Every structure is written in C-alpha cells, then in structure tokens.
XYZ file of C-alpha atoms in Angstrom:
161
model
C -66.108 -68.485 72.179
C -68.918 -67.337 70.579
C -68.557 -64.556 67.792
C -70.623 -61.914 67.382
C -72.932 -63.140 65.040
C -73.940 -66.245 66.675
C -76.592 -67.039 69.240
C -77.135 -69.289 72.070
C -79.953 -71.139 73.061
C -80.284 -70.290 76.838
C -82.723 -70.997 79.652
C -82.788 -69.359 83.063
C -84.037 -70.991 86.114
C -85.237 -69.677 89.551
C -84.188 -72.025 92.282
C -87.521 -71.979 94.530
C -90.384 -73.358 93.796
C -89.035 -73.835 90.012
C -86.105 -76.148 90.925
C -86.241 -77.324 94.142
C -89.471 -77.438 96.788
C -88.465 -74.530 98.814
C -91.596 -74.828 100.948
C -90.441 -78.779 102.003
C -87.358 -77.687 102.688
C -88.390 -74.395 104.688
C -91.371 -76.688 106.542
C -88.526 -78.870 107.647
C -85.689 -76.580 108.551
C -88.810 -74.606 111.164
C -89.701 -77.845 112.298
C -86.402 -78.575 113.525
C -85.813 -75.377 115.315
C -89.475 -75.886 116.893
C -88.415 -79.008 118.243
C -85.271 -77.763 119.639
C -87.042 -74.718 121.597
C -89.203 -75.353 124.420
C -91.019 -71.547 123.424
C -92.166 -72.881 120.266
C -93.563 -76.019 121.530
C -97.015 -75.099 121.147
C -96.912 -72.998 118.149
C -98.791 -74.161 114.849
C -96.077 -75.050 112.678
C -97.808 -73.246 109.918
C -97.948 -70.093 111.847
C -94.407 -70.391 112.468
C -93.585 -70.813 108.893
C -95.795 -67.737 108.162
C -93.793 -65.956 111.112
C -90.580 -67.239 109.660
C -91.715 -65.883 105.799
C -92.954 -62.477 107.125
C -89.479 -62.144 108.698
C -87.439 -63.537 105.979
C -89.095 -60.743 103.517
C -88.256 -57.960 105.858
C -84.566 -58.771 106.820
C -84.283 -58.988 103.208
C -85.827 -55.710 102.720
C -83.423 -54.094 105.385
C -80.618 -55.529 102.927
C -82.108 -54.155 99.973
C -82.490 -50.625 101.434
C -79.007 -50.907 102.851
C -80.216 -50.718 106.241
C -78.330 -53.873 106.771
C -75.517 -55.922 105.461
C -76.258 -59.037 103.666
C -74.003 -60.922 106.640
C -76.629 -59.434 108.981
C -79.584 -60.743 107.578
C -79.478 -64.525 109.132
C -79.244 -62.588 112.695
C -82.242 -60.170 111.830
C -84.398 -62.891 110.589
C -84.108 -64.914 113.853
C -84.523 -61.401 115.865
C -87.571 -60.596 113.998
C -88.982 -64.281 113.933
C -88.772 -64.099 117.842
C -90.497 -61.120 118.401
C -93.001 -61.706 116.264
C -93.933 -64.456 118.018
C -93.864 -62.476 121.209
C -90.828 -64.244 122.622
C -87.870 -62.395 124.020
C -84.877 -61.085 122.245
C -82.553 -63.908 121.145
C -78.921 -63.637 122.605
C -76.408 -64.222 120.014
C -75.890 -67.970 120.814
C -79.363 -68.774 120.379
C -79.519 -66.723 116.955
C -76.544 -68.859 116.186
C -78.115 -72.307 117.238
C -81.418 -71.688 115.679
C -80.047 -70.914 112.290
C -77.876 -74.092 112.322
C -80.515 -76.056 113.458
C -82.818 -74.496 110.496
C -80.001 -74.860 107.584
C -78.942 -78.290 108.236
C -82.665 -79.563 108.044
C -83.406 -77.065 105.348
C -80.153 -78.785 103.594
C -81.034 -82.461 104.441
C -84.586 -82.092 103.417
C -84.043 -80.521 99.727
C -85.518 -81.954 97.152
C -85.899 -81.234 93.507
C -89.466 -79.927 92.076
C -91.369 -83.003 90.341
C -90.039 -83.024 86.698
C -87.020 -80.478 87.117
C -84.023 -82.914 86.939
C -85.501 -84.418 84.015
C -86.144 -81.127 82.256
C -82.627 -80.075 83.062
C -81.085 -82.797 81.831
C -83.125 -83.066 78.303
C -82.503 -79.152 77.711
C -78.794 -79.717 78.374
C -78.806 -82.725 76.405
C -80.216 -80.589 73.509
C -77.498 -78.260 73.691
C -78.832 -75.296 75.781
C -77.131 -73.101 78.101
C -78.716 -73.137 81.464
C -78.397 -70.736 83.991
C -79.788 -69.326 87.524
C -81.361 -66.038 87.990
C -80.756 -64.762 91.656
C -81.267 -61.873 93.837
C -78.580 -64.087 96.329
C -75.183 -64.618 97.187
C -73.909 -66.735 94.773
C -71.926 -68.918 97.024
C -75.462 -69.622 98.839
C -77.050 -70.422 95.508
C -74.346 -72.438 94.044
C -75.141 -74.533 97.384
C -78.326 -74.985 96.421
C -77.675 -75.804 92.632
C -74.920 -78.498 93.842
C -77.422 -80.364 96.246
C -80.391 -80.416 93.815
C -79.929 -84.000 92.740
C -78.527 -83.209 89.091
C -75.567 -85.459 88.904
C -75.616 -85.092 85.065
C -74.118 -81.926 84.685
C -73.864 -78.617 86.701
C -75.088 -75.284 85.603
C -72.791 -73.166 83.611
C -73.470 -69.572 85.207
C -75.213 -68.182 87.940
C -76.373 -64.544 87.477
C -77.041 -62.201 90.006
C -79.531 -59.670 89.678
C-alpha cells in the first residue's frame, strides 16, 4: 500500500472501441438476431445497427434519468428496436430470446482492438496500474475485460463513473 507522499503511474481505459472493437461484436449480434427473426430478413444490416444504437442510447438515457432500472434497460432496448422498425411489440419471450441471441453472438465475436493487447502488456510490464473507466455495471464490464484476449494479467480495478 502506498503512503500519502507516494504516487502511482495509472492509465485508465474505456472498453468500447478502445480495448475491443465494439462495432464488430455489435454487427455480429445484430446479424444473429436478423437470421433468427423473419421480420428482420429484408432489413439492411446497417439500418438495423443504426436502429440498435438509437435504442441503446435512448434506453440508457431513460436509465440515467431514473425512469427505468438498469435491469430494465435490455428489455427497453429490444422494445424500442422493434418499435422503431415498425414491428409489433415483442412478447417477453421474444425480448428474452432476442437478447440471448444477440449477447451470445456479441460475446463469441468479441475481439481486441489492434495493438491493444501489446499496449496493455507493455504498460503493465513497465509498472503502470491499469483500470477501466465505465458507466456500466461492474459485472458487465468485468465480463468484457476477461474475454478481451489479455492472458498475461488482469486489470486491477474497475472504476465506475
């Protein structure tokens, strides 16, 4: 433990598009949902991604405004996504199925940003404390961190802002 007069070299990172390629994972998730939903078959993939991003931002905005709980954000994202595509409101089962299909494809297709692993390893070897700055839930970010292909070490802390 450091005393009051000691300093530490710390580097803080965001995960999305800094340490891992969020767009690739998201595109994979949307593709999987599209393949499993006949209503989405004719939609352009980029339109689905844009609609997904819009639904994500709006559901997160509702969470920040304390209109919904964090646990409600996933269902809200799916409902907004369907509504913005002009589709009927999904049932609870359809919401759950869509989220599971998306999350599985997202996780399986997660990949580190080029050079991220080498940068983190080099910083760690040179004594830097590494951390993540996030506005998400700790367990969600820890899951992303553990699967970002960094076998040499783990980030020491996750700061939630």
